[in-house]
Coordinates of C-alpha atoms in Angstrom, one line a residue:
M1 CA 0.0 0.0 0.0
K2 CA 2.7 2.4 1.0
K3 CA 4.8 1.3 -2.0
N4 CA 2.0 2.0 -4.5
K5 CA 1.4 5.4 -2.9
Y6 CA 5.2 6.2 -3.3
F7 CA 5.2 5.3 -7.0
R8 CA 2.0 7.3 -7.6
N9 CA 3.8 10.4 -6.0
I10 CA 6.8 9.9 -8.3
A11 CA 4.6 9.6 -11.3
G12 CA 2.8 12.8 -10.4
L13 CA 6.1 14.7 -9.9
I14 CA 7.3 13.5 -13.3
A15 CA 4.1 14.7 -14.9
L16 CA 4.4 18.1 -13.2
M17 CA 8.0 18.4 -14.4
A18 CA 6.9 17.6 -17.9
V19 CA 4.3 20.4 -17.8
M20 CA 6.9 22.9 -16.5
L21 CA 9.4 21.9 -19.2
G22 CA 6.7 22.2 -21.8
C23 CA 6.0 25.7 -20.6
S24 CA 9.6 26.8 -20.4
P25 CA 9.7 28.6 -23.8
Q26 CA 6.9 30.9 -22.7
M27 CA 8.5 31.5 -19.3
D28 CA 11.7 32.6 -21.0
T29 CA 10.1 35.2 -23.3
K30 CA 10.4 38.9 -22.5
P31 CA 7.5 40.6 -20.7
D32 CA 4.8 42.1 -22.9
I33 CA 4.9 45.9 -22.7
G34 CA 2.2 46.4 -25.4
L35 CA 2.2 47.2 -29.0
A36 CA 3.3 50.5 -30.4
P37 CA 0.4 52.9 -31.0
T38 CA -0.8 53.6 -34.5
E39 CA -1.8 56.9 -36.0
D40 CA -5.5 55.9 -36.2
Q41 CA -5.5 55.4 -32.4
L42 CA -4.4 59.0 -31.9
D43 CA -6.7 62.0 -32.0
F44 CA -7.1 65.5 -30.6
S45 CA -9.7 68.2 -30.7
I46 CA -9.3 71.8 -31.7
T47 CA -11.9 74.2 -30.2
P48 CA -12.1 78.0 -30.1
G49 CA -10.5 79.6 -27.0
T50 CA -11.1 82.9 -25.3
N51 CA -10.8 85.0 -28.4
D52 CA -10.6 84.6 -32.2
F53 CA -6.8 83.9 -32.1
K54 CA -6.6 81.3 -29.3
F55 CA -7.5 77.6 -29.8
V56 CA -7.7 74.9 -27.2
I57 CA -6.0 71.7 -28.3
K58 CA -6.9 68.5 -26.3
N59 CA -5.6 65.0 -26.5
T60 CA -8.5 62.6 -27.1
S61 CA -6.5 59.5 -28.2
S62 CA -8.0 56.0 -27.5
V63 CA -4.6 54.9 -26.0
V64 CA -3.0 56.2 -22.9
G65 CA 0.3 57.9 -23.2
I66 CA 2.3 61.1 -22.7
P67 CA 1.5 63.8 -25.2
S68 CA 3.8 66.5 -26.6
W69 CA 2.8 69.2 -29.0
D70 CA 4.3 71.2 -31.8
L71 CA 1.6 73.9 -32.2
G72 CA 2.9 75.0 -35.6
N73 CA 3.3 78.6 -34.5
G74 CA 6.7 78.5 -33.0
S75 CA 5.4 77.1 -29.7
K76 CA 5.7 73.6 -28.1
S77 CA 3.9 72.1 -25.1
S78 CA 4.1 69.0 -23.0
D79 CA 0.7 69.7 -21.3
A80 CA -2.2 67.3 -21.8
Q81 CA -4.2 70.3 -23.0
A82 CA -2.5 73.1 -24.9
V83 CA -3.6 76.5 -25.9
G84 CA -2.2 77.8 -29.2
T85 CA -2.2 81.4 -30.4
Y86 CA -2.5 82.1 -34.1
S87 CA -2.4 85.8 -34.8
L88 CA -1.9 86.0 -38.5
P89 CA -3.8 84.5 -41.5
G90 CA -2.5 81.1 -42.7
E91 CA -2.5 77.4 -42.4
Y92 CA -0.8 76.0 -39.3
T93 CA 0.2 72.3 -38.8
V94 CA -0.4 71.0 -35.2
T95 CA 1.5 67.9 -34.4
L96 CA 0.7 65.5 -31.6
T97 CA 3.4 63.0 -30.5
L98 CA 2.2 60.4 -28.1
V99 CA 4.6 58.2 -26.2
T100 CA 3.2 54.9 -24.7
R101 CA 4.9 51.9 -23.1
G102 CA 5.0 50.2 -26.5
G103 CA 6.3 53.0 -28.6
T104 CA 5.5 56.4 -30.2
A105 CA 3.1 57.6 -32.8
V106 CA 2.4 61.0 -34.5
K107 CA -0.7 62.7 -35.8
T108 CA -1.1 66.0 -37.4
K109 CA -4.1 68.4 -38.1
K110 CA -4.4 71.8 -39.7
I111 CA -5.7 75.0 -38.2
T112 CA -6.7 77.6 -40.8
Q113 CA -6.7 81.2 -39.5
T114 CA -8.4 83.9 -41.7
K115 CA -8.2 86.8 -39.3
T116 CA -5.4 89.1 -38.2
D117 CA -4.7 90.2 -34.6
Y118 CA -3.5 93.7 -35.3
S119 CA -2.8 94.4 -31.6
I120 CA 0.5 92.5 -31.8
F121 CA 2.0 95.1 -34.1
T122 CA 1.6 97.7 -31.4
D123 CA 2.1 95.5 -28.4
A124 CA 5.3 96.8 -26.6
K125 CA 6.7 93.3 -26.1
F126 CA 6.5 92.4 -29.8
V127 CA 7.9 95.8 -30.9
F128 CA 10.7 95.8 -28.4
L129 CA 11.8 92.3 -29.4
S130 CA 11.5 92.5 -33.2
G131 CA 11.6 96.2 -33.9
G132 CA 8.0 96.1 -35.1
I133 CA 6.6 96.3 -38.6
N134 CA 8.9 99.1 -39.7
A135 CA 12.0 97.0 -39.0
V136 CA 12.2 95.1 -42.3
N137 CA 15.4 93.2 -41.2
G138 CA 14.1 92.6 -37.7
K139 CA 16.1 93.2 -34.5
T140 CA 19.3 91.4 -33.5
W141 CA 20.3 90.6 -30.0
V142 CA 23.6 89.6 -28.3
L143 CA 24.5 88.5 -24.8
D144 CA 25.1 91.5 -22.5
S145 CA 28.6 90.2 -21.9
L146 CA 29.7 93.3 -19.9
A147 CA 26.9 92.8 -17.3
Q148 CA 27.0 90.7 -14.2
G149 CA 24.6 87.8 -14.7
H150 CA 24.4 87.8 -18.5
I151 CA 24.2 84.0 -18.0
G152 CA 23.5 82.2 -14.8
V153 CA 21.9 79.2 -13.1
G154 CA 19.9 78.6 -10.0
P155 CA 17.3 76.3 -8.5
A156 CA 14.1 75.6 -10.5
G157 CA 11.5 78.3 -10.1
T158 CA 14.0 81.1 -9.5
A159 CA 15.5 83.8 -11.7
G160 CA 18.5 81.6 -12.3
L161 CA 21.2 83.6 -10.6
E162 CA 21.5 82.0 -7.1
W163 CA 24.2 79.4 -7.8
W164 CA 26.2 81.1 -10.5
S165 CA 26.0 84.6 -11.9
A166 CA 28.5 85.1 -14.7
A167 CA 30.9 88.0 -14.1
P168 CA 31.5 90.4 -17.0
L169 CA 33.2 88.6 -19.9
A170 CA 33.3 85.4 -17.8
K171 CA 33.3 83.3 -20.9
K172 CA 35.6 85.4 -23.0
A173 CA 38.2 82.7 -23.2
V174 CA 35.9 80.2 -25.0
K175 CA 35.9 82.6 -28.0
V176 CA 32.6 81.2 -29.5
L177 CA 29.9 82.8 -27.4
Y178 CA 30.0 86.5 -27.4
D179 CA 30.1 87.0 -31.2
D180 CA 26.9 84.9 -31.7
K181 CA 23.6 86.7 -32.2
I182 CA 19.9 86.0 -32.7
N183 CA 17.5 87.9 -34.9
F184 CA 13.7 88.3 -34.5
K185 CA 11.4 89.5 -37.4
V186 CA 7.8 90.2 -36.9
N187 CA 7.2 89.5 -40.6
G188 CA 6.5 85.7 -40.5
F189 CA 7.7 85.6 -36.9
V190 CA 11.1 84.3 -38.1
A191 CA 13.9 83.7 -35.6
T192 CA 17.5 83.3 -36.9
L193 CA 20.5 82.2 -34.9
T194 CA 24.0 83.2 -36.2
N195 CA 26.8 81.2 -34.7
H196 CA 29.6 81.2 -37.3
G197 CA 29.5 77.4 -37.5
V198 CA 30.2 76.7 -33.8
S199 CA 27.9 77.0 -30.8
Y200 CA 28.5 76.8 -27.0
V201 CA 26.3 74.4 -25.2
K202 CA 25.9 72.8 -21.8
D203 CA 27.4 69.3 -21.3
F204 CA 24.0 67.7 -21.1
Q205 CA 23.1 69.1 -24.5
K206 CA 26.2 68.1 -26.4
A207 CA 24.8 64.8 -27.5
D208 CA 22.0 66.4 -29.6
P209 CA 22.0 64.8 -33.1
A210 CA 22.4 68.2 -34.6
Y211 CA 25.8 68.7 -33.0
T212 CA 29.1 67.2 -33.9
N213 CA 32.7 67.4 -32.7
A214 CA 31.9 68.3 -29.1
I215 CA 35.0 69.7 -27.4
I216 CA 35.1 70.7 -23.7
N217 CA 35.9 74.4 -23.1
D218 CA 35.7 75.9 -19.7
A219 CA 33.4 73.2 -18.2
D220 CA 30.9 73.5 -21.2
Y221 CA 31.2 72.4 -24.8
M222 CA 31.9 73.8 -28.2
V223 CA 30.0 72.0 -31.0
N224 CA 30.0 72.2 -34.7
F225 CA 26.5 73.3 -35.7
T226 CA 24.7 74.9 -38.6
P227 CA 21.4 76.4 -37.3
V228 CA 18.3 76.9 -39.5
P229 CA 15.7 79.7 -39.2
G230 CA 12.7 78.9 -37.0
K231 CA 9.6 80.5 -35.6
W232 CA 9.1 82.6 -32.5
F233 CA 6.1 84.1 -30.6
I234 CA 5.3 85.7 -27.3
E235 CA 2.5 84.1 -25.2
D236 CA 1.0 84.8 -21.9
K237 CA 0.3 81.9 -19.5
N238 CA -0.7 82.0 -15.9
G239 CA 0.1 85.7 -15.6
K240 CA 3.6 85.4 -17.1
S241 CA 4.9 86.1 -20.6
Y242 CA 7.0 83.6 -22.5
L243 CA 9.2 83.9 -25.6
T244 CA 8.8 80.6 -27.4
M245 CA 11.1 79.4 -30.3
S246 CA 11.2 76.2 -32.4
A247 CA 12.9 75.0 -35.6
A248 CA 13.9 71.8 -37.3
K249 CA 17.2 72.1 -35.4
P250 CA 18.0 73.5 -31.9
L251 CA 17.1 77.2 -31.7
F252 CA 18.2 79.2 -28.6
P253 CA 19.3 82.6 -27.4
I254 CA 23.1 82.2 -27.9
F255 CA 23.8 79.5 -25.2
D256 CA 22.0 76.1 -25.4
T257 CA 20.7 74.8 -22.0
G258 CA 17.9 72.7 -23.6
A259 CA 14.9 75.0 -22.6
K260 CA 11.8 72.9 -21.9
D261 CA 9.3 73.3 -24.8
G262 CA 11.6 76.0 -26.2
A263 CA 10.0 78.4 -23.8
Y264 CA 11.8 81.3 -22.0
Q265 CA 10.0 83.3 -19.4
I266 CA 10.4 87.0 -20.0
L267 CA 11.6 88.7 -16.8
K268 CA 12.2 92.0 -18.4
L269 CA 11.7 93.3 -22.0
E270 CA 12.6 96.9 -22.8
E271 CA 13.8 98.6 -26.0
N272 CA 17.4 97.8 -25.0
L273 CA 17.2 94.9 -22.6
L274 CA 15.9 91.3 -22.8
E275 CA 16.1 89.3 -19.6
L276 CA 14.9 85.7 -19.7
V277 CA 14.9 82.5 -17.6
A278 CA 14.3 79.0 -18.8
T279 CA 13.9 75.6 -17.3
G280 CA 16.9 73.6 -18.8
S281 CA 16.8 70.0 -19.7
D282 CA 18.6 69.4 -16.4
G283 CA 15.6 70.8 -14.5
L284 CA 17.4 73.9 -13.3
A285 CA 16.7 77.6 -13.9
W286 CA 19.0 79.2 -16.5
H287 CA 19.3 83.0 -16.8
Y288 CA 20.0 85.1 -19.9
Q289 CA 20.5 88.8 -20.4
L290 CA 20.7 90.3 -23.9
I291 CA 21.0 93.7 -25.5
P292 CA 20.6 94.9 -29.1
E293 CA 23.6 94.4 -31.3
G294 CA 25.7 97.5 -31.4
Y295 CA 24.0 99.1 -28.4
V296 CA 26.2 100.9 -25.9
K297 CA 24.6 101.3 -22.5
P298 CA 24.9 104.6 -20.7
T299 CA 26.5 103.6 -17.4
V300 CA 27.1 105.0 -13.9
T301 CA 30.8 105.4 -13.2
F302 CA 32.6 105.7 -9.9
E303 CA 35.9 105.1 -8.1
L304 CA 36.0 102.5 -5.3
S305 CA 37.8 103.7 -2.2
A306 CA 38.8 101.3 0.7
T307 CA 41.1 102.8 3.3
L308 CA 42.4 101.8 6.7
T309 CA 41.0 103.9 9.6
A310 CA 42.7 104.7 12.9
N311 CA 41.2 101.6 14.5
V312 CA 42.9 98.2 14.3
N313 CA 42.0 96.3 11.2
E314 CA 39.1 98.6 10.4
Y315 CA 38.5 99.6 6.8
A316 CA 36.2 102.3 5.4
V317 CA 34.6 101.8 2.0
K318 CA 32.9 104.4 -0.2
L319 CA 32.2 105.5 -3.8
N320 CA 34.2 108.5 -5.0
N321 CA 33.7 110.7 -8.1
T322 CA 30.3 109.1 -8.9
V323 CA 28.9 110.2 -12.3
I324 CA 25.3 109.4 -13.0
P325 CA 24.1 110.1 -16.7
A326 CA 20.8 111.8 -17.2
G327 CA 17.9 109.5 -16.8
L328 CA 19.7 107.0 -14.6
S329 CA 19.8 106.5 -10.9
V330 CA 21.6 104.5 -8.2
T331 CA 19.1 102.4 -6.3
K332 CA 21.4 100.4 -4.0
V333 CA 25.0 99.8 -2.9
V334 CA 26.0 96.5 -1.3
V335 CA 29.4 95.9 0.2
D336 CA 30.5 92.3 0.9
F337 CA 33.7 92.6 2.9
G338 CA 34.7 89.0 2.2
D339 CA 34.6 87.9 5.8
G340 CA 30.9 87.2 6.0
T341 CA 30.0 90.8 6.7
I342 CA 27.6 92.4 4.3
K343 CA 26.3 96.0 4.5
E344 CA 24.0 97.9 2.2
S345 CA 22.4 101.3 1.6
T346 CA 20.2 103.1 -0.8
D347 CA 22.5 106.2 -0.4
Y348 CA 25.5 106.0 -2.8
H349 CA 27.2 108.6 -0.6
A350 CA 27.3 106.2 2.4
V351 CA 30.5 105.1 4.1
F352 CA 30.7 101.5 5.1
T353 CA 33.1 100.3 7.8
N354 CA 34.1 96.8 9.0
T355 CA 36.7 95.4 11.4
Y356 CA 38.5 92.3 10.3
M357 CA 39.4 89.8 13.0
R358 CA 41.5 87.2 11.3
K359 CA 44.8 87.6 9.4
S360 CA 44.1 86.9 5.8
P361 CA 43.6 88.4 2.4
Y362 CA 40.0 89.2 1.7
N363 CA 38.2 89.7 -1.6
M364 CA 35.9 92.6 -1.0
T365 CA 33.0 93.0 -3.5
V366 CA 31.0 96.1 -4.1
T367 CA 27.7 95.8 -6.0
V368 CA 26.1 98.9 -7.3
T369 CA 22.6 98.5 -8.6
T370 CA 21.5 101.3 -11.0
S371 CA 18.2 101.8 -13.0
N372 CA 19.7 100.0 -16.0
E373 CA 22.4 97.6 -14.8
T374 CA 24.3 96.0 -12.0
I375 CA 28.0 97.1 -11.6
V376 CA 30.4 94.9 -9.6
K377 CA 33.9 95.9 -8.5
T378 CA 36.3 94.0 -6.3
K379 CA 39.3 94.9 -4.2
L380 CA 41.8 92.8 -2.3
I381 CA 42.1 93.7 1.4
E382 CA 45.3 92.4 3.0
I383 CA 45.1 91.9 6.8
A384 CA 48.6 91.3 8.1
A385 CA 47.8 90.3 11.7
N386 CA 44.9 88.9 13.8
H387 CA 42.9 91.4 15.7
P388 CA 44.1 91.5 19.4
S389 CA 40.7 90.0 20.5
Y390 CA 40.7 87.2 18.0
V391 CA 40.9 83.7 19.4
P392 CA 41.7 80.9 16.8
F393 CA 39.2 78.0 16.8
L394 CA 40.2 74.7 15.3
L395 CA 38.2 71.5 15.8
D396 CA 39.7 68.0 16.0
M397 CA 37.1 66.6 13.6
M398 CA 36.0 66.2 10.0
V399 CA 33.6 68.6 8.4
V400 CA 31.6 68.5 5.1
Y401 CA 33.0 71.0 2.6
N402 CA 30.4 70.5 -0.1
D403 CA 27.4 68.2 -0.3
F404 CA 25.8 69.8 -3.5
S405 CA 22.5 70.0 -1.8
E406 CA 22.7 72.3 1.3
V407 CA 26.3 73.1 2.3
A408 CA 29.1 74.7 0.3
L409 CA 32.2 75.8 2.2
A410 CA 33.8 76.3 -1.2
P411 CA 32.6 75.7 -4.8
V412 CA 33.6 72.7 -6.9
N413 CA 34.7 73.3 -10.5
G414 CA 36.0 71.2 -13.4
Q415 CA 39.3 71.5 -15.2
D416 CA 39.3 69.8 -18.6
C417 CA 36.1 68.0 -17.5
G418 CA 32.5 68.6 -16.8
V419 CA 31.3 68.8 -13.2
T420 CA 27.6 69.4 -12.9
I421 CA 25.0 69.1 -10.1
K422 CA 22.5 66.3 -10.8
D423 CA 19.8 64.3 -9.1
N424 CA 21.1 61.5 -7.0
P425 CA 20.9 58.3 -9.2
S426 CA 20.3 56.1 -6.1
K427 CA 18.9 57.7 -3.0
V428 CA 19.7 54.8 -0.6
Y429 CA 22.0 54.3 2.3
P430 CA 24.7 55.6 2.7
N431 CA 23.7 58.5 0.5
K432 CA 20.2 59.8 0.5
S433 CA 21.1 63.3 -0.7
S434 CA 18.8 64.9 -3.3
K435 CA 21.6 66.3 -5.4
V436 CA 25.1 65.1 -6.1
A437 CA 28.0 66.0 -8.4
F438 CA 28.7 64.3 -11.8
Y439 CA 32.2 64.1 -13.2
S440 CA 32.8 63.4 -16.9
K441 CA 36.0 63.6 -18.9
E442 CA 36.7 62.7 -22.5
N443 CA 40.2 62.0 -23.9
Q444 CA 41.9 64.0 -21.0
Q445 CA 44.6 62.5 -18.9
W446 CA 44.5 64.8 -15.9
A447 CA 41.0 66.3 -16.0
N448 CA 40.0 67.1 -12.4
A449 CA 37.2 68.3 -10.2
N450 CA 38.7 70.8 -7.8
M451 CA 37.8 72.7 -4.7
Q452 CA 39.9 75.7 -3.7
L453 CA 39.5 77.4 -0.3
K454 CA 38.9 81.1 -0.1
P455 CA 42.1 83.3 -0.1
G456 CA 43.9 83.2 3.3
Y457 CA 42.5 79.8 4.3
R458 CA 44.5 76.5 4.3
F459 CA 43.9 72.9 5.4
D460 CA 45.4 72.1 8.8
L461 CA 46.5 68.4 8.9
R462 CA 47.9 68.5 12.4
L463 CA 44.8 67.3 14.3
Q464 CA 43.0 65.5 11.5
H465 CA 44.5 64.2 8.2
I466 CA 41.8 62.1 6.6
F467 CA 39.6 63.2 3.7
K468 CA 36.5 61.3 2.5
I469 CA 34.1 61.5 -0.4
Q470 CA 31.2 59.3 -1.5
V471 CA 31.6 57.8 -5.0
Y472 CA 29.2 56.0 -7.3
G473 CA 30.4 54.6 -10.6
K474 CA 32.0 51.6 -12.4
A475 CA 33.7 48.9 -10.5
G476 CA 37.5 49.1 -11.0
D477 CA 37.6 52.8 -11.8
K478 CA 40.3 54.5 -9.8
I479 CA 39.4 57.8 -8.0
L480 CA 42.3 59.9 -6.9
L481 CA 42.3 62.7 -4.3
K482 CA 45.3 64.9 -3.9
L483 CA 46.2 68.2 -2.3
E484 CA 48.0 71.2 -3.9
N485 CA 49.2 74.7 -3.1
T486 CA 48.2 77.4 -5.7
D487 CA 50.9 79.9 -4.6
R488 CA 53.0 78.7 -7.6
G489 CA 50.3 79.3 -10.1
G490 CA 50.7 77.1 -13.1
N491 CA 53.4 75.1 -11.3
A492 CA 51.0 74.2 -8.4
W493 CA 51.5 70.5 -9.5
Q494 CA 55.0 70.7 -8.1
T495 CA 53.6 70.9 -4.6
G496 CA 51.1 68.1 -5.0
T497 CA 50.8 65.1 -2.8
A498 CA 51.7 61.6 -4.0
D499 CA 48.8 59.6 -5.4
V500 CA 46.3 58.4 -2.9
I501 CA 43.7 56.3 -4.8
Y502 CA 40.4 54.6 -4.0
T503 CA 39.2 51.8 -6.4
I504 CA 35.5 51.5 -6.8
R505 CA 34.4 48.0 -5.7
K506 CA 30.9 47.6 -7.1
D507 CA 29.0 49.0 -10.1
N508 CA 26.5 51.8 -9.4
T509 CA 26.7 51.6 -5.6
W510 CA 27.4 54.4 -3.2
E511 CA 30.7 53.8 -1.4
I512 CA 32.7 55.9 1.1
A513 CA 36.2 56.5 -0.3
E514 CA 38.7 57.4 2.4
Y515 CA 42.1 59.1 1.8
N516 CA 44.5 59.0 4.7
F517 CA 47.5 61.3 4.2
S518 CA 49.6 60.1 7.1
G519 CA 52.9 59.0 5.6
V520 CA 52.1 60.5 2.2
S521 CA 54.9 62.3 0.5
A522 CA 54.7 65.6 -1.5
G523 CA 56.8 67.7 -3.8
F524 CA 59.7 66.5 -5.9
D525 CA 62.8 65.2 -4.2
W526 CA 65.0 65.6 -7.3
T527 CA 64.6 69.4 -7.2
G528 CA 65.6 69.7 -3.5
D529 CA 62.8 72.2 -3.3
Q530 CA 59.6 71.7 -1.2
F531 CA 59.8 67.9 -0.6
T532 CA 58.7 65.8 2.3
G533 CA 58.2 62.1 2.9
D534 CA 55.3 62.7 5.2
I535 CA 53.1 65.8 4.9
V536 CA 51.4 65.2 8.3
S537 CA 54.7 65.3 10.2
S538 CA 56.2 68.2 8.2
S539 CA 55.7 71.6 9.7
Q540 CA 56.1 73.1 6.2
F541 CA 53.3 71.1 4.7
N542 CA 50.8 70.2 7.5
H543 CA 49.4 73.7 8.0
D544 CA 49.2 77.1 6.2
F545 CA 50.2 75.3 3.0
Y546 CA 47.6 73.3 1.0
N547 CA 44.4 75.1 -0.2
V548 CA 43.2 72.9 -3.1
I549 CA 41.6 69.4 -3.4
R550 CA 41.8 67.8 -6.8
I551 CA 39.7 64.7 -7.7
M552 CA 40.4 62.6 -10.8
C553 CA 38.8 59.5 -12.4
N554 CA 41.4 57.1 -13.8
P555 CA 44.2 59.6 -13.7
G556 CA 46.7 59.3 -16.6
V557 CA 44.2 57.6 -18.9
G558 CA 43.9 60.0 -21.8
T559 CA 41.5 58.1 -24.1
G560 CA 37.8 57.4 -23.8
T561 CA 35.0 58.7 -21.6
H562 CA 35.3 58.3 -17.8
Q563 CA 32.4 59.3 -15.5
F564 CA 31.2 58.9 -12.0
Y565 CA 29.1 60.6 -9.4
F566 CA 30.5 62.0 -6.1
D567 CA 29.2 63.7 -3.0
D568 CA 29.9 64.8 0.5
I569 CA 33.5 66.1 0.1
S570 CA 34.8 66.1 3.7
G571 CA 38.0 66.6 5.6
P572 CA 39.8 68.4 8.4
H573 CA 38.1 71.5 9.9
V574 CA 39.3 74.7 8.3
E575 CA 40.1 77.3 11.0
G576 CA 38.1 80.5 10.7
L577 CA 36.1 79.5 7.6
K578 CA 32.3 79.1 7.8
S579 CA 30.2 77.0 5.5
A580 CA 27.7 78.7 3.2
T581 CA 24.3 77.5 2.2
L582 CA 23.9 76.6 -1.5

C-alpha cells in the first residue's frame, strides 16, 4: 500500500516536471509591454478659445500615453491640453506626438486662420523684441557680456542667478559665445541664430544629433552646428509672458541649455534689454540677459575707495567721483567685505566700515545697482595680523566641505572635464542626498574636479588628516584625491601630494572613499625644493600650505570617456572658515 502510494507520487512529480518543461519557452520570453500605438489610435480636438486667435487643443486619443505638441506657430507644449495662439492668417500644422509603453506615434491636423490680430503690431513686447513692422530686417540681440549675470543658473523656479551669476566677460576665453547673435522678425515671426558654425552648449546638450565634434571648453562644450531659421512668438500663460522658439534644429538665445518646450519666461523686456529665464533639460533655472547688437549702454561710473582707519584692522569703503548720466539713478549699494560681513544702503554717498578679526587676504566685493544695470567691482584687502581680540578656533574633527544640496564651504569646479550638479541616481544608504556632483571627462589624462579654499585659508592636517568622499560609478575605476598649493600658479602641481587612490568596488553603488594622508609624500625630491616624505609630520606642509583638493577619475588615462558621481567632500576642519548654504 505504501509502495503503490510512493510510485503514484513519483509519477505525479514527473508529470508536473513535464508540464513545467513544456511551458519553459513561454517563461523565457520577454514581458509584454504592449504594441506601439498607431496613428489611427491618436486623435485630438481643436476648439475656439477665449478669443478669435486662441485655440484649445486637447488629446482625445484612444490609447494612454504622454503627449507633446508642436503647435505650428513656434510654440511647443508638454501639457495634456495646450492653448495655441494664431495671430496671422495662414494654415498651421499642429503635431501630436504620443509616447506609450509600447512606442511612439504621431498625428497632425491643420488650423486655418483667416483673421489678423493687429494688436500684436503695437504690443510693446513684440515691438521691443523685433523692432516692429517698420524693422524690415528685424532686430538682432547679443549677450550682454559686460553685465553681471548675463548668464547664470539657480534652483528651479528662481530667476536663475543664485548658484552662479557670470561676471562680465566670464566666458571670453571660449571665443565662440560673445560673437553669436539671434534675430527676430515680426514678418512671419522668423527667428534666426547666427553662430559662425560653432555653438556653445551645456554638457547635457552636447549629444543632440544636430551637434558634432563636441569639445570641452571651460566646463561646457563647443560643438559644430549649422542652425536653421525657425519660428518665435510671445505668449501669456498663468500671468507670465513667455518667448517661445522652435525650428527643425535647436534654436536658442546664444547658449543652449535645452529649454523645456523651447519656452523662455520674460523677466524684463525693454527697448534695449531682454532678460529671460528657462527651465533647462537638467531641470534647473537658466538665466539670460541680452542687449541689441551695437547698443552701448549709458553707465554710472565711480571710483572705489577702501582705506584703513585709525582703528585696528578697520576699513572704510565708499564710492568716490560718482557720475550718473541723465535719466539714470543708483538704487542700492552693497558691500561684501569678504569675511561674511555684508552691508548695504540706498544712499550711494554712504561710508561702510568693517573690522577684520583674522589675518588673511579678503576679496571685498561692491555691487552697485542702477536703474539700467548692476555694476560689480572688487578689491583685495590684506590683513597682516589677527585682531588683538581674535581667538583661533580649530576642531579636532572632520567637516563637510560641499554636499551639493545644502552646504558649500567652497565651490567645486571642473578643469578639462564637466562637473555638474544632478539628481542622486540612487537615494539609498549611505547617500540619500537629493543632489550630487557628476564628473565626466573625454580624452583627457589629468581632468579634475577641484575645490579651492577662499584666499587666506588653508587645510590644517595636524589634528586631522583624513579626507572622504562618497563615490558611485563603475567597479574598477580609480578615484584619486590629492592636495595642492596654488601659490606657484601654473606650477602648483610641483607641490602636489603623492597619489592616494580609491578603487570603486561595485558597479553603481554608493561607497565611502577614504584618503589617509599620514605617511604620504609631496613635492619633488630631485629638485631639492619643497619635498617631504610625510606631509602630516612636516611643519612646512601640515598647515598654512595646502588650499586645493583635486579629484580625478582614472588619472593618466587619456582616451575614452570616464564618468562617476560623487558627493559629501569632507576633511579636516578649516580654522576660521564658515560653511555657506547653497
